[in-house]
Amino acid sequence: MNMKKFGLIGNPVKGSKSPLLFNAAYNGMTQEDGSAYSYDLIEEDGFENAWEHFLNDYSAINVTAPFKEQAFAKVLSLAEEGKGLISGPAAKIGATNLVVKRPDGLEAHNSDFTGIITAIAEAYYPGIVEEFMHEFGERFFVKIHQFFRLNRDEHFKTIPQALIVGCGGAGKAAAIAAAEMGFETVLMNRSIEKAQAIINANPEYGFIAVPIADFKEAVKECDLIIYTLPMALPQIAEFSADDFVMEGCRKVILEANYRNPSFDEDAEFKIASAEGIYIPGTRWLLYQALTGYSLMTGLNPDLSAMLSALSGPARSCDAQNA
């Protein structure tokens, strides 16, 4: 029996936390032939070489920058021939970070999307991830999404609002995820044209764009903030605890940057003082891996082992190579 191999393509991928999380996720698990699962970093000069390496040697791969759109295009082309499948979220986002070989072709997914939904749901319903993994198995994140949509109004007096700061790849995934969770979603980017492109491509969500100059006021007004910029806006240092107070609910802030978080310890303290919830980038990383590796192997990962693997310095994780 051929050993199932998994890996990550991108450039660069050195220093990625994915092998650490993969090995922890399947701690002690073996394949039917008794061999252990493997997870490799596959760094090639160009996308075509990396893609060929995947096709020849691997059962499934994660995809990181700058290859997500190219991998999506490959599977889209195959899907048009009846030899591939693209999940709904990946189709809307126009990028994939996870491709799995199936008997009838390749499957493209976007675990940025599922990781966001899982991280946000856990913030509002602590313990839901472990509970739903135990009850529903490897597709637990689908049930979590359904549960949140059905019970959203428990937390909000009116339709909740989400602010997405940054409209790059992570920002687009965040926008689609927030809208699919039932949030009225506002997009903010230094270039308003980039936000407008997402709006034009997804008219069904009713996205609106606001200038980045309105950042401070938008943060104060919105229930959920997903911050995906690689740098800190200067207004973050100006926030007081009162700016994070929400009437009737708790403000949730999810950050994508793992290496150099924009919300420092002082900002985290102010959020906590206002009874808000700050979700660090390591949680997005964790739940992206948790949901993605279930899709790769069809198995329930070892959540406890993954949490332990990330128990080191939270601010040392690499956002781009997850």
PDB file of C-alpha atoms in Angstrom:
ATOM      1  CA  MET A   1       0.000   0.000   0.000  1.00  0.00           C
ATOM      2  CA  ASN A   2       1.337   3.472  -0.918  1.00  0.00           C
ATOM      3  CA  MET A   3       1.946   5.778   1.976  1.00  0.00           C
ATOM      4  CA  LYS A   4      -0.252   8.859   2.063  1.00  0.00           C
ATOM      5  CA  LYS A   5       1.927  11.950   1.996  1.00  0.00           C
ATOM      6  CA  PHE A   6       0.864  15.517   2.694  1.00  0.00           C
ATOM      7  CA  GLY A   7       2.657  18.807   2.353  1.00  0.00           C
ATOM      8  CA  LEU A   8       2.698  22.556   1.772  1.00  0.00           C
ATOM      9  CA  ILE A   9       3.584  24.344  -1.467  1.00  0.00           C
ATOM     10  CA  GLY A  10       4.496  28.002  -1.668  1.00  0.00           C
ATOM     11  CA  ASN A  11       7.521  30.239  -1.783  1.00  0.00           C
ATOM     12  CA  PRO A  12       8.918  30.727   0.767  1.00  0.00           C
ATOM     13  CA  VAL A  13       7.703  28.004   3.134  1.00  0.00           C
ATOM     14  CA  LYS A  14      10.746  27.771   5.391  1.00  0.00           C
ATOM     15  CA  GLY A  15       9.735  28.273   9.012  1.00  0.00           C
ATOM     16  CA  SER A  16       6.110  27.281   8.451  1.00  0.00           C
ATOM     17  CA  LYS A  17       4.230  25.971  11.489  1.00  0.00           C
ATOM     18  CA  SER A  18       2.195  23.588   9.325  1.00  0.00           C
ATOM     19  CA  PRO A  19       4.410  20.501   9.885  1.00  0.00           C
ATOM     20  CA  LEU A  20       4.333  21.123  13.634  1.00  0.00           C
ATOM     21  CA  LEU A  21       0.534  21.301  13.641  1.00  0.00           C
ATOM     22  CA  PHE A  22       0.060  18.393  11.249  1.00  0.00           C
ATOM     23  CA  ASN A  23       2.251  16.078  13.296  1.00  0.00           C
ATOM     24  CA  ALA A  24       0.463  17.141  16.468  1.00  0.00           C
ATOM     25  CA  ALA A  25      -2.970  16.754  14.863  1.00  0.00           C
ATOM     26  CA  TYR A  26      -2.318  13.117  14.040  1.00  0.00           C
ATOM     27  CA  ASN A  27      -0.286  12.361  17.123  1.00  0.00           C
ATOM     28  CA  GLY A  28       0.205   8.615  17.317  1.00  0.00           C
ATOM     29  CA  MET A  29      -2.024   7.833  14.312  1.00  0.00           C
ATOM     30  CA  THR A  30      -0.835   5.468  11.594  1.00  0.00           C
ATOM     31  CA  GLN A  31      -2.082   4.359   8.222  1.00  0.00           C
ATOM     32  CA  GLU A  32      -3.501   0.931   7.476  1.00  0.00           C
ATOM     33  CA  ASP A  33      -0.062  -0.375   6.532  1.00  0.00           C
ATOM     34  CA  GLY A  34       1.384   0.751   9.863  1.00  0.00           C
ATOM     35  CA  SER A  35       3.379   3.694   8.526  1.00  0.00           C
ATOM     36  CA  ALA A  36       3.072   7.177   9.969  1.00  0.00           C
ATOM     37  CA  TYR A  37       1.591  10.117   8.123  1.00  0.00           C
ATOM     38  CA  SER A  38       4.131  12.568   6.749  1.00  0.00           C
ATOM     39  CA  TYR A  39       3.983  16.297   6.046  1.00  0.00           C
ATOM     40  CA  ASP A  40       6.636  18.000   3.917  1.00  0.00           C
ATOM     41  CA  LEU A  41       7.537  21.563   3.011  1.00  0.00           C
ATOM     42  CA  ILE A  42       7.667  21.673  -0.799  1.00  0.00           C
ATOM     43  CA  GLU A  43       9.501  24.779  -1.955  1.00  0.00           C
ATOM     44  CA  GLU A  44      10.052  25.125  -5.688  1.00  0.00           C
ATOM     45  CA  ASP A  45      11.125  28.098  -7.789  1.00  0.00           C
ATOM     46  CA  GLY A  46       7.843  28.221  -9.667  1.00  0.00           C
ATOM     47  CA  PHE A  47       4.254  27.106  -9.253  1.00  0.00           C
ATOM     48  CA  GLU A  48       4.318  24.568 -12.104  1.00  0.00           C
ATOM     49  CA  ASN A  49       7.206  22.645 -10.536  1.00  0.00           C
ATOM     50  CA  ALA A  50       5.503  22.617  -7.138  1.00  0.00           C
ATOM     51  CA  TRP A  51       2.199  21.518  -8.665  1.00  0.00           C
ATOM     52  CA  GLU A  52       3.872  18.675 -10.581  1.00  0.00           C
ATOM     53  CA  HIS A  53       5.550  17.544  -7.372  1.00  0.00           C
ATOM     54  CA  PHE A  54       2.125  17.389  -5.716  1.00  0.00           C
ATOM     55  CA  LEU A  55       0.542  15.443  -8.558  1.00  0.00           C
ATOM     56  CA  ASN A  56       3.342  12.881  -8.594  1.00  0.00           C
ATOM     57  CA  ASP A  57       3.946  12.315  -4.902  1.00  0.00           C
ATOM     58  CA  TYR A  58       1.250  13.624  -2.561  1.00  0.00           C
ATOM     59  CA  SER A  59      -2.308  12.790  -1.525  1.00  0.00           C
ATOM     60  CA  ALA A  60      -3.178  16.351  -0.491  1.00  0.00           C
ATOM     61  CA  ILE A  61      -1.443  19.682  -0.117  1.00  0.00           C
ATOM     62  CA  ASN A  62      -1.845  22.986   1.608  1.00  0.00           C
ATOM     63  CA  VAL A  63      -1.122  26.001  -0.579  1.00  0.00           C
ATOM     64  CA  THR A  64       0.299  29.308   0.603  1.00  0.00           C
ATOM     65  CA  ALA A  65       1.369  32.545  -1.080  1.00  0.00           C
ATOM     66  CA  PRO A  66       1.924  33.177  -3.882  1.00  0.00           C
ATOM     67  CA  PHE A  67       0.280  30.035  -5.318  1.00  0.00           C
ATOM     68  CA  LYS A  68      -3.316  30.107  -4.014  1.00  0.00           C
ATOM     69  CA  GLU A  69      -4.903  31.652  -7.110  1.00  0.00           C
ATOM     70  CA  GLN A  70      -2.861  29.490  -9.495  1.00  0.00           C
ATOM     71  CA  ALA A  71      -3.852  26.305  -7.677  1.00  0.00           C
ATOM     72  CA  PHE A  72      -7.486  27.422  -7.809  1.00  0.00           C
ATOM     73  CA  ALA A  73      -7.206  27.988 -11.566  1.00  0.00           C
ATOM     74  CA  LYS A  74      -5.797  24.477 -12.047  1.00  0.00           C
ATOM     75  CA  VAL A  75      -8.690  22.799 -10.224  1.00  0.00           C
ATOM     76  CA  LEU A  76     -11.242  25.089 -11.880  1.00  0.00           C
ATOM     77  CA  SER A  77      -9.982  23.980 -15.283  1.00  0.00           C
ATOM     78  CA  LEU A  78     -10.279  20.328 -14.253  1.00  0.00           C
ATOM     79  CA  ALA A  79     -13.748  20.919 -12.784  1.00  0.00           C
ATOM     80  CA  GLU A  80     -14.935  22.283 -16.110  1.00  0.00           C
ATOM     81  CA  GLU A  81     -13.889  18.935 -17.625  1.00  0.00           C
ATOM     82  CA  GLY A  82     -15.662  16.949 -14.910  1.00  0.00           C
ATOM     83  CA  LYS A  83     -12.371  15.979 -13.256  1.00  0.00           C
ATOM     84  CA  GLY A  84     -12.437  18.252 -10.239  1.00  0.00           C
ATOM     85  CA  LEU A  85     -14.576  19.889  -7.595  1.00  0.00           C
ATOM     86  CA  ILE A  86     -14.417  23.296  -5.954  1.00  0.00           C
ATOM     87  CA  SER A  87     -16.075  23.949  -2.605  1.00  0.00           C
ATOM     88  CA  GLY A  88     -18.516  26.850  -2.383  1.00  0.00           C
ATOM     89  CA  PRO A  89     -16.255  29.040  -0.212  1.00  0.00           C
ATOM     90  CA  ALA A  90     -13.214  28.488  -2.446  1.00  0.00           C
ATOM     91  CA  ALA A  91     -15.319  29.364  -5.504  1.00  0.00           C
ATOM     92  CA  LYS A  92     -16.509  32.632  -3.953  1.00  0.00           C
ATOM     93  CA  ILE A  93     -13.039  33.574  -2.710  1.00  0.00           C
ATOM     94  CA  GLY A  94     -11.341  32.600  -5.978  1.00  0.00           C
ATOM     95  CA  ALA A  95      -8.437  30.941  -4.194  1.00  0.00           C
ATOM     96  CA  THR A  96      -7.624  27.628  -2.564  1.00  0.00           C
ATOM     97  CA  ASN A  97      -5.192  26.779   0.201  1.00  0.00           C
ATOM     98  CA  LEU A  98      -6.044  23.074   0.264  1.00  0.00           C
ATOM     99  CA  VAL A  99      -6.228  20.567  -2.600  1.00  0.00           C
ATOM    100  CA  VAL A 100      -7.128  16.916  -2.042  1.00  0.00           C
ATOM    101  CA  LYS A 101      -6.926  13.985  -4.464  1.00  0.00           C
ATOM    102  CA  ARG A 102     -10.183  12.019  -4.678  1.00  0.00           C
ATOM    103  CA  PRO A 103     -11.041   8.981  -6.834  1.00  0.00           C
ATOM    104  CA  ASP A 104     -12.981  11.212  -9.243  1.00  0.00           C
ATOM    105  CA  GLY A 105     -10.499  14.093  -9.392  1.00  0.00           C
ATOM    106  CA  LEU A 106      -9.064  16.969  -7.381  1.00  0.00           C
ATOM    107  CA  GLU A 107     -11.003  18.882  -4.711  1.00  0.00           C
ATOM    108  CA  ALA A 108     -10.209  22.500  -3.856  1.00  0.00           C
ATOM    109  CA  HIS A 109     -11.129  23.964  -0.470  1.00  0.00           C
ATOM    110  CA  ASN A 110     -10.401  27.115   1.499  1.00  0.00           C
ATOM    111  CA  SER A 111      -9.573  26.460   5.141  1.00  0.00           C
ATOM    112  CA  ASP A 112      -8.952  30.175   5.752  1.00  0.00           C
ATOM    113  CA  PHE A 113     -12.756  30.410   5.507  1.00  0.00           C
ATOM    114  CA  THR A 114     -13.481  27.441   7.776  1.00  0.00           C
ATOM    115  CA  GLY A 115     -10.798  28.527  10.237  1.00  0.00           C
ATOM    116  CA  ILE A 116     -12.359  31.980  10.587  1.00  0.00           C
ATOM    117  CA  ILE A 117     -15.838  30.596  11.200  1.00  0.00           C
ATOM    118  CA  THR A 118     -14.547  28.105  13.752  1.00  0.00           C
ATOM    119  CA  ALA A 119     -12.496  30.725  15.631  1.00  0.00           C
ATOM    120  CA  ILE A 120     -15.408  33.170  15.821  1.00  0.00           C
ATOM    121  CA  ALA A 121     -17.929  30.518  16.875  1.00  0.00           C
ATOM    122  CA  GLU A 122     -15.599  29.330  19.645  1.00  0.00           C
ATOM    123  CA  ALA A 123     -15.375  32.915  20.936  1.00  0.00           C
ATOM    124  CA  TYR A 124     -19.144  33.161  21.275  1.00  0.00           C
ATOM    125  CA  TYR A 125     -19.662  29.539  22.356  1.00  0.00           C
ATOM    126  CA  PRO A 126     -16.596  28.400  24.341  1.00  0.00           C
ATOM    127  CA  GLY A 127     -16.083  24.651  24.069  1.00  0.00           C
ATOM    128  CA  ILE A 128     -18.135  24.225  20.879  1.00  0.00           C
ATOM    129  CA  VAL A 129     -15.165  23.003  18.817  1.00  0.00           C
ATOM    130  CA  GLU A 130     -14.272  20.110  21.074  1.00  0.00           C
ATOM    131  CA  GLU A 131     -17.947  19.229  21.609  1.00  0.00           C
ATOM    132  CA  PHE A 132     -18.811  19.222  17.899  1.00  0.00           C
ATOM    133  CA  MET A 133     -15.646  17.333  16.941  1.00  0.00           C
ATOM    134  CA  HIS A 134     -16.676  14.590  19.344  1.00  0.00           C
ATOM    135  CA  GLU A 135     -20.303  14.568  18.176  1.00  0.00           C
ATOM    136  CA  PHE A 136     -19.995  15.080  14.420  1.00  0.00           C
ATOM    137  CA  GLY A 137     -16.513  13.885  13.441  1.00  0.00           C
ATOM    138  CA  GLU A 138     -14.304  15.357  10.750  1.00  0.00           C
ATOM    139  CA  ARG A 139     -17.027  17.629   9.270  1.00  0.00           C
ATOM    140  CA  PHE A 140     -17.609  19.290  12.638  1.00  0.00           C
ATOM    141  CA  PHE A 141     -16.981  22.767  11.211  1.00  0.00           C
ATOM    142  CA  VAL A 142     -20.008  22.501   8.906  1.00  0.00           C
ATOM    143  CA  LYS A 143     -22.230  21.835  11.929  1.00  0.00           C
ATOM    144  CA  ILE A 144     -20.594  24.698  13.830  1.00  0.00           C
ATOM    145  CA  HIS A 145     -21.423  27.060  10.978  1.00  0.00           C
ATOM    146  CA  GLN A 146     -25.035  25.877  10.881  1.00  0.00           C
ATOM    147  CA  PHE A 147     -25.374  26.144  14.660  1.00  0.00           C
ATOM    148  CA  PHE A 148     -24.058  29.706  14.714  1.00  0.00           C
ATOM    149  CA  ARG A 149     -26.436  30.847  11.980  1.00  0.00           C
ATOM    150  CA  LEU A 150     -29.408  29.311  13.759  1.00  0.00           C
ATOM    151  CA  ASN A 151     -28.490  30.793  17.144  1.00  0.00           C
ATOM    152  CA  ARG A 152     -26.903  34.090  16.134  1.00  0.00           C
ATOM    153  CA  ASP A 153     -29.662  36.243  17.596  1.00  0.00           C
ATOM    154  CA  GLU A 154     -28.920  34.981  21.112  1.00  0.00           C
ATOM    155  CA  HIS A 155     -25.998  37.401  21.190  1.00  0.00           C
ATOM    156  CA  PHE A 156     -27.300  40.470  19.371  1.00  0.00           C
ATOM    157  CA  LYS A 157     -30.306  42.774  19.687  1.00  0.00           C
ATOM    158  CA  THR A 158     -30.089  43.734  16.010  1.00  0.00           C
ATOM    159  CA  ILE A 159     -28.396  42.277  12.938  1.00  0.00           C
ATOM    160  CA  PRO A 160     -24.693  42.281  13.879  1.00  0.00           C
ATOM    161  CA  GLN A 161     -22.092  44.172  11.903  1.00  0.00           C
ATOM    162  CA  ALA A 162     -18.619  43.009  10.930  1.00  0.00           C
ATOM    163  CA  LEU A 163     -15.685  45.163   9.874  1.00  0.00           C
ATOM    164  CA  ILE A 164     -13.018  43.591   7.642  1.00  0.00           C
ATOM    165  CA  VAL A 165      -9.789  45.599   7.677  1.00  0.00           C
ATOM    166  CA  GLY A 166      -7.653  44.757   4.665  1.00  0.00           C
ATOM    167  CA  CYS A 167      -8.878  43.328   1.363  1.00  0.00           C
ATOM    168  CA  GLY A 168      -6.066  41.020   0.323  1.00  0.00           C
ATOM    169  CA  GLY A 169      -6.442  37.237   0.180  1.00  0.00           C
ATOM    170  CA  ALA A 170      -7.088  36.826   3.905  1.00  0.00           C
ATOM    171  CA  GLY A 171      -9.433  39.814   3.903  1.00  0.00           C
ATOM    172  CA  LYS A 172     -11.520  38.393   1.081  1.00  0.00           C
ATOM    173  CA  ALA A 173     -11.848  35.060   2.879  1.00  0.00           C
ATOM    174  CA  ALA A 174     -12.789  36.953   6.048  1.00  0.00           C
ATOM    175  CA  ALA A 175     -15.435  38.995   4.252  1.00  0.00           C
ATOM    176  CA  ILE A 176     -17.107  35.915   2.766  1.00  0.00           C
ATOM    177  CA  ALA A 177     -16.939  34.080   6.114  1.00  0.00           C
ATOM    178  CA  ALA A 178     -18.444  36.968   8.097  1.00  0.00           C
ATOM    179  CA  ALA A 179     -21.272  37.385   5.593  1.00  0.00           C
ATOM    180  CA  GLU A 180     -21.980  33.657   5.591  1.00  0.00           C
ATOM    181  CA  MET A 181     -22.230  33.784   9.401  1.00  0.00           C
ATOM    182  CA  GLY A 182     -24.974  36.392   9.115  1.00  0.00           C
ATOM    183  CA  PHE A 183     -23.078  39.626   9.729  1.00  0.00           C
ATOM    184  CA  GLU A 184     -23.718  42.793   7.753  1.00  0.00           C
ATOM    185  CA  THR A 185     -20.188  43.275   6.492  1.00  0.00           C
ATOM    186  CA  VAL A 186     -18.179  46.449   5.929  1.00  0.00           C
ATOM    187  CA  LEU A 187     -14.924  46.393   3.955  1.00  0.00           C
ATOM    188  CA  MET A 188     -12.008  48.733   4.610  1.00  0.00           C
ATOM    189  CA  ASN A 189      -8.743  49.000   2.696  1.00  0.00           C
ATOM    190  CA  ARG A 190      -6.104  51.621   1.931  1.00  0.00           C
ATOM    191  CA  SER A 191      -7.116  51.310  -1.714  1.00  0.00           C
ATOM    192  CA  ILE A 192     -10.897  51.607  -1.897  1.00  0.00           C
ATOM    193  CA  GLU A 193     -10.745  50.045  -5.388  1.00  0.00           C
ATOM    194  CA  LYS A 194      -9.646  46.733  -3.890  1.00  0.00           C
ATOM    195  CA  ALA A 195     -12.656  46.714  -1.578  1.00  0.00           C
ATOM    196  CA  GLN A 196     -14.925  47.670  -4.454  1.00  0.00           C
ATOM    197  CA  ALA A 197     -13.666  44.729  -6.515  1.00  0.00           C
ATOM    198  CA  ILE A 198     -14.830  42.316  -3.774  1.00  0.00           C
ATOM    199  CA  ILE A 199     -18.173  44.119  -3.610  1.00  0.00           C
ATOM    200  CA  ASN A 200     -18.660  43.901  -7.375  1.00  0.00           C
ATOM    201  CA  ALA A 201     -17.786  40.189  -7.439  1.00  0.00           C
ATOM    202  CA  ASN A 202     -20.185  39.307  -4.602  1.00  0.00           C
ATOM    203  CA  PRO A 203     -23.326  41.453  -4.919  1.00  0.00           C
ATOM    204  CA  GLU A 204     -25.412  38.895  -3.014  1.00  0.00           C
ATOM    205  CA  TYR A 205     -23.773  39.863   0.289  1.00  0.00           C
ATOM    206  CA  GLY A 206     -24.534  43.579   0.200  1.00  0.00           C
ATOM    207  CA  PHE A 207     -20.990  44.522   1.204  1.00  0.00           C
ATOM    208  CA  ILE A 208     -20.232  48.207   1.625  1.00  0.00           C
ATOM    209  CA  ALA A 209     -16.852  49.947   1.570  1.00  0.00           C
ATOM    210  CA  VAL A 210     -15.731  52.671   3.950  1.00  0.00           C
ATOM    211  CA  PRO A 211     -12.483  54.681   3.874  1.00  0.00           C
ATOM    212  CA  ILE A 212      -9.658  53.669   6.146  1.00  0.00           C
ATOM    213  CA  ALA A 213      -9.807  57.131   7.701  1.00  0.00           C
ATOM    214  CA  ASP A 214     -12.996  55.932   9.441  1.00  0.00           C
ATOM    215  CA  PHE A 215     -11.208  53.029  11.135  1.00  0.00           C
ATOM    216  CA  LYS A 216     -11.601  54.185  14.735  1.00  0.00           C
ATOM    217  CA  GLU A 217     -15.313  54.968  14.432  1.00  0.00           C
ATOM    218  CA  ALA A 218     -16.007  51.752  12.541  1.00  0.00           C
ATOM    219  CA  VAL A 219     -14.283  49.658  15.216  1.00  0.00           C
ATOM    220  CA  LYS A 220     -16.413  51.333  17.896  1.00  0.00           C
ATOM    221  CA  GLU A 221     -19.635  50.611  15.990  1.00  0.00           C
ATOM    222  CA  CYS A 222     -19.084  47.036  14.773  1.00  0.00           C
ATOM    223  CA  ASP A 223     -19.643  43.829  16.765  1.00  0.00           C
ATOM    224  CA  LEU A 224     -16.931  41.828  14.985  1.00  0.00           C
ATOM    225  CA  ILE A 225     -13.615  43.117  13.640  1.00  0.00           C
ATOM    226  CA  ILE A 226     -11.353  40.940  11.500  1.00  0.00           C
ATOM    227  CA  TYR A 227      -8.005  42.659  11.074  1.00  0.00           C
ATOM    228  CA  THR A 228      -5.890  41.335   8.191  1.00  0.00           C
ATOM    229  CA  LEU A 229      -3.441  44.177   7.481  1.00  0.00           C
ATOM    230  CA  PRO A 230       0.255  43.267   7.904  1.00  0.00           C
ATOM    231  CA  MET A 231       0.919  46.450   9.891  1.00  0.00           C
ATOM    232  CA  ALA A 232      -0.700  48.339  12.756  1.00  0.00           C
ATOM    233  CA  LEU A 233      -2.775  51.396  11.950  1.00  0.00           C
ATOM    234  CA  PRO A 234      -1.750  54.275  14.271  1.00  0.00           C
ATOM    235  CA  GLN A 235      -5.302  54.605  15.617  1.00  0.00           C
ATOM    236  CA  ILE A 236      -4.944  51.284  17.462  1.00  0.00           C
ATOM    237  CA  ALA A 237      -2.645  52.912  20.019  1.00  0.00           C
ATOM    238  CA  GLU A 238      -5.251  55.642  20.559  1.00  0.00           C
ATOM    239  CA  PHE A 239      -8.098  53.332  21.600  1.00  0.00           C
ATOM    240  CA  SER A 240      -9.375  53.392  25.162  1.00  0.00           C
ATOM    241  CA  ALA A 241     -11.227  50.546  26.855  1.00  0.00           C
ATOM    242  CA  ASP A 242     -14.473  52.471  26.338  1.00  0.00           C
ATOM    243  CA  ASP A 243     -14.011  52.206  22.569  1.00  0.00           C
ATOM    244  CA  PHE A 244     -14.403  48.438  22.820  1.00  0.00           C
ATOM    245  CA  VAL A 245     -17.589  48.449  24.895  1.00  0.00           C
ATOM    246  CA  MET A 246     -20.704  47.089  23.155  1.00  0.00           C
ATOM    247  CA  GLU A 247     -24.207  47.413  24.529  1.00  0.00           C
ATOM    248  CA  GLY A 248     -25.864  44.032  24.991  1.00  0.00           C
ATOM    249  CA  CYS A 249     -23.023  41.939  23.555  1.00  0.00           C
ATOM    250  CA  ARG A 250     -19.262  41.440  23.593  1.00  0.00           C
ATOM    251  CA  LYS A 251     -17.071  42.861  20.849  1.00  0.00           C
ATOM    252  CA  VAL A 252     -14.896  40.228  19.145  1.00  0.00           C
ATOM    253  CA  ILE A 253     -11.630  41.079  17.407  1.00  0.00           C
ATOM    254  CA  LEU A 254      -9.875  38.442  15.309  1.00  0.00           C
ATOM    255  CA  GLU A 255      -6.398  39.198  14.003  1.00  0.00           C
ATOM    256  CA  ALA A 256      -4.729  37.446  11.090  1.00  0.00           C
ATOM    257  CA  ASN A 257      -1.135  38.527  11.709  1.00  0.00           C
ATOM    258  CA  TYR A 258       0.775  35.851  13.594  1.00  0.00           C
ATOM    259  CA  ARG A 259       4.314  37.193  13.426  1.00  0.00           C
ATOM    260  CA  ASN A 260       3.830  40.834  14.445  1.00  0.00           C
ATOM    261  CA  PRO A 261       0.310  41.342  15.810  1.00  0.00           C
ATOM    262  CA  SER A 262      -1.064  44.848  15.433  1.00  0.00           C
ATOM    263  CA  PHE A 263      -3.067  44.621  18.648  1.00  0.00           C
ATOM    264  CA  ASP A 264      -0.324  44.610  21.278  1.00  0.00           C
ATOM    265  CA  GLU A 265      -0.627  43.630  24.927  1.00  0.00           C
ATOM    266  CA  ASP A 266      -1.892  47.092  25.869  1.00  0.00           C
ATOM    267  CA  ALA A 267      -4.692  46.890  23.289  1.00  0.00           C
ATOM    268  CA  GLU A 268      -5.535  43.349  24.428  1.00  0.00           C
ATOM    269  CA  PHE A 269      -5.814  44.613  28.018  1.00  0.00           C
ATOM    270  CA  LYS A 270      -8.208  47.378  26.945  1.00  0.00           C
ATOM    271  CA  ILE A 271     -10.357  44.880  25.001  1.00  0.00           C
ATOM    272  CA  ALA A 272     -10.519  42.556  28.001  1.00  0.00           C
ATOM    273  CA  SER A 273     -11.335  45.491  30.317  1.00  0.00           C
ATOM    274  CA  ALA A 274     -14.358  46.206  28.115  1.00  0.00           C
ATOM    275  CA  GLU A 275     -15.358  42.521  28.367  1.00  0.00           C
ATOM    276  CA  GLY A 276     -14.493  42.082  24.712  1.00  0.00           C
ATOM    277  CA  ILE A 277     -12.762  39.066  23.199  1.00  0.00           C
ATOM    278  CA  TYR A 278      -9.451  39.219  21.358  1.00  0.00           C
ATOM    279  CA  ILE A 279      -8.647  36.201  19.167  1.00  0.00           C
ATOM    280  CA  PRO A 280      -4.931  36.077  18.320  1.00  0.00           C
ATOM    281  CA  GLY A 281      -3.645  34.946  14.963  1.00  0.00           C
ATOM    282  CA  THR A 282      -2.491  31.672  16.452  1.00  0.00           C
ATOM    283  CA  ARG A 283      -6.149  30.682  16.892  1.00  0.00           C
ATOM    284  CA  TRP A 284      -6.887  31.340  13.237  1.00  0.00           C
ATOM    285  CA  LEU A 285      -3.808  29.264  12.432  1.00  0.00           C
ATOM    286  CA  LEU A 286      -4.974  26.467  14.732  1.00  0.00           C
ATOM    287  CA  TYR A 287      -8.512  26.270  13.375  1.00  0.00           C
ATOM    288  CA  GLN A 288      -7.359  26.603   9.782  1.00  0.00           C
ATOM    289  CA  ALA A 289      -5.175  23.551  10.380  1.00  0.00           C
ATOM    290  CA  LEU A 290      -7.840  21.739  12.375  1.00  0.00           C
ATOM    291  CA  THR A 291     -10.499  22.054   9.672  1.00  0.00           C
ATOM    292  CA  GLY A 292      -8.084  21.644   6.771  1.00  0.00           C
ATOM    293  CA  TYR A 293      -6.446  18.480   7.969  1.00  0.00           C
ATOM    294  CA  SER A 294      -9.820  16.865   8.555  1.00  0.00           C
ATOM    295  CA  LEU A 295     -10.531  17.457   4.874  1.00  0.00           C
ATOM    296  CA  MET A 296      -7.123  16.083   3.901  1.00  0.00           C
ATOM    297  CA  THR A 297      -7.323  12.797   5.781  1.00  0.00           C
ATOM    298  CA  GLY A 298     -10.972  12.265   6.742  1.00  0.00           C
ATOM    299  CA  LEU A 299      -9.886  11.855  10.362  1.00  0.00           C
ATOM    300  CA  ASN A 300     -10.552  13.794  13.536  1.00  0.00           C
ATOM    301  CA  PRO A 301      -7.336  15.599  14.547  1.00  0.00           C
ATOM    302  CA  ASP A 302      -5.946  15.554  18.068  1.00  0.00           C
ATOM    303  CA  LEU A 303      -7.048  18.997  19.284  1.00  0.00           C
ATOM    304  CA  SER A 304      -5.275  18.731  22.638  1.00  0.00           C
ATOM    305  CA  ALA A 305      -1.965  17.920  20.987  1.00  0.00           C
ATOM    306  CA  MET A 306      -2.358  20.815  18.554  1.00  0.00           C
ATOM    307  CA  LEU A 307      -3.077  23.221  21.400  1.00  0.00           C
ATOM    308  CA  SER A 308       0.023  21.986  23.188  1.00  0.00           C
ATOM    309  CA  ALA A 309       2.101  22.466  20.043  1.00  0.00           C
ATOM    310  CA  LEU A 310       1.065  26.126  19.960  1.00  0.00           C
ATOM    311  CA  SER A 311       1.567  26.693  23.676  1.00  0.00           C
ATOM    312  CA  GLY A 312       4.935  28.369  23.087  1.00  0.00           C
ATOM    313  CA  PRO A 313       5.259  32.117  22.539  1.00  0.00           C
ATOM    314  CA  ALA A 314       2.026  33.087  20.772  1.00  0.00           C
ATOM    315  CA  ARG A 315       3.699  35.930  18.900  1.00  0.00           C
ATOM    316  CA  SER A 316       6.320  33.799  17.174  1.00  0.00           C
ATOM    317  CA  CYS A 317       3.999  32.167  14.628  1.00  0.00           C
ATOM    318  CA  ASP A 318       4.348  33.009  10.966  1.00  0.00           C
ATOM    319  CA  ALA A 319       1.162  34.313   9.367  1.00  0.00           C
ATOM    320  CA  GLN A 320       2.229  33.977   5.779  1.00  0.00           C
ATOM    321  CA  ASN A 321       3.500  30.405   5.957  1.00  0.00           C
ATOM    322  CA  ALA A 322       0.664  28.789   7.900  1.00  0.00           C
TER     323      ALA A 322
END
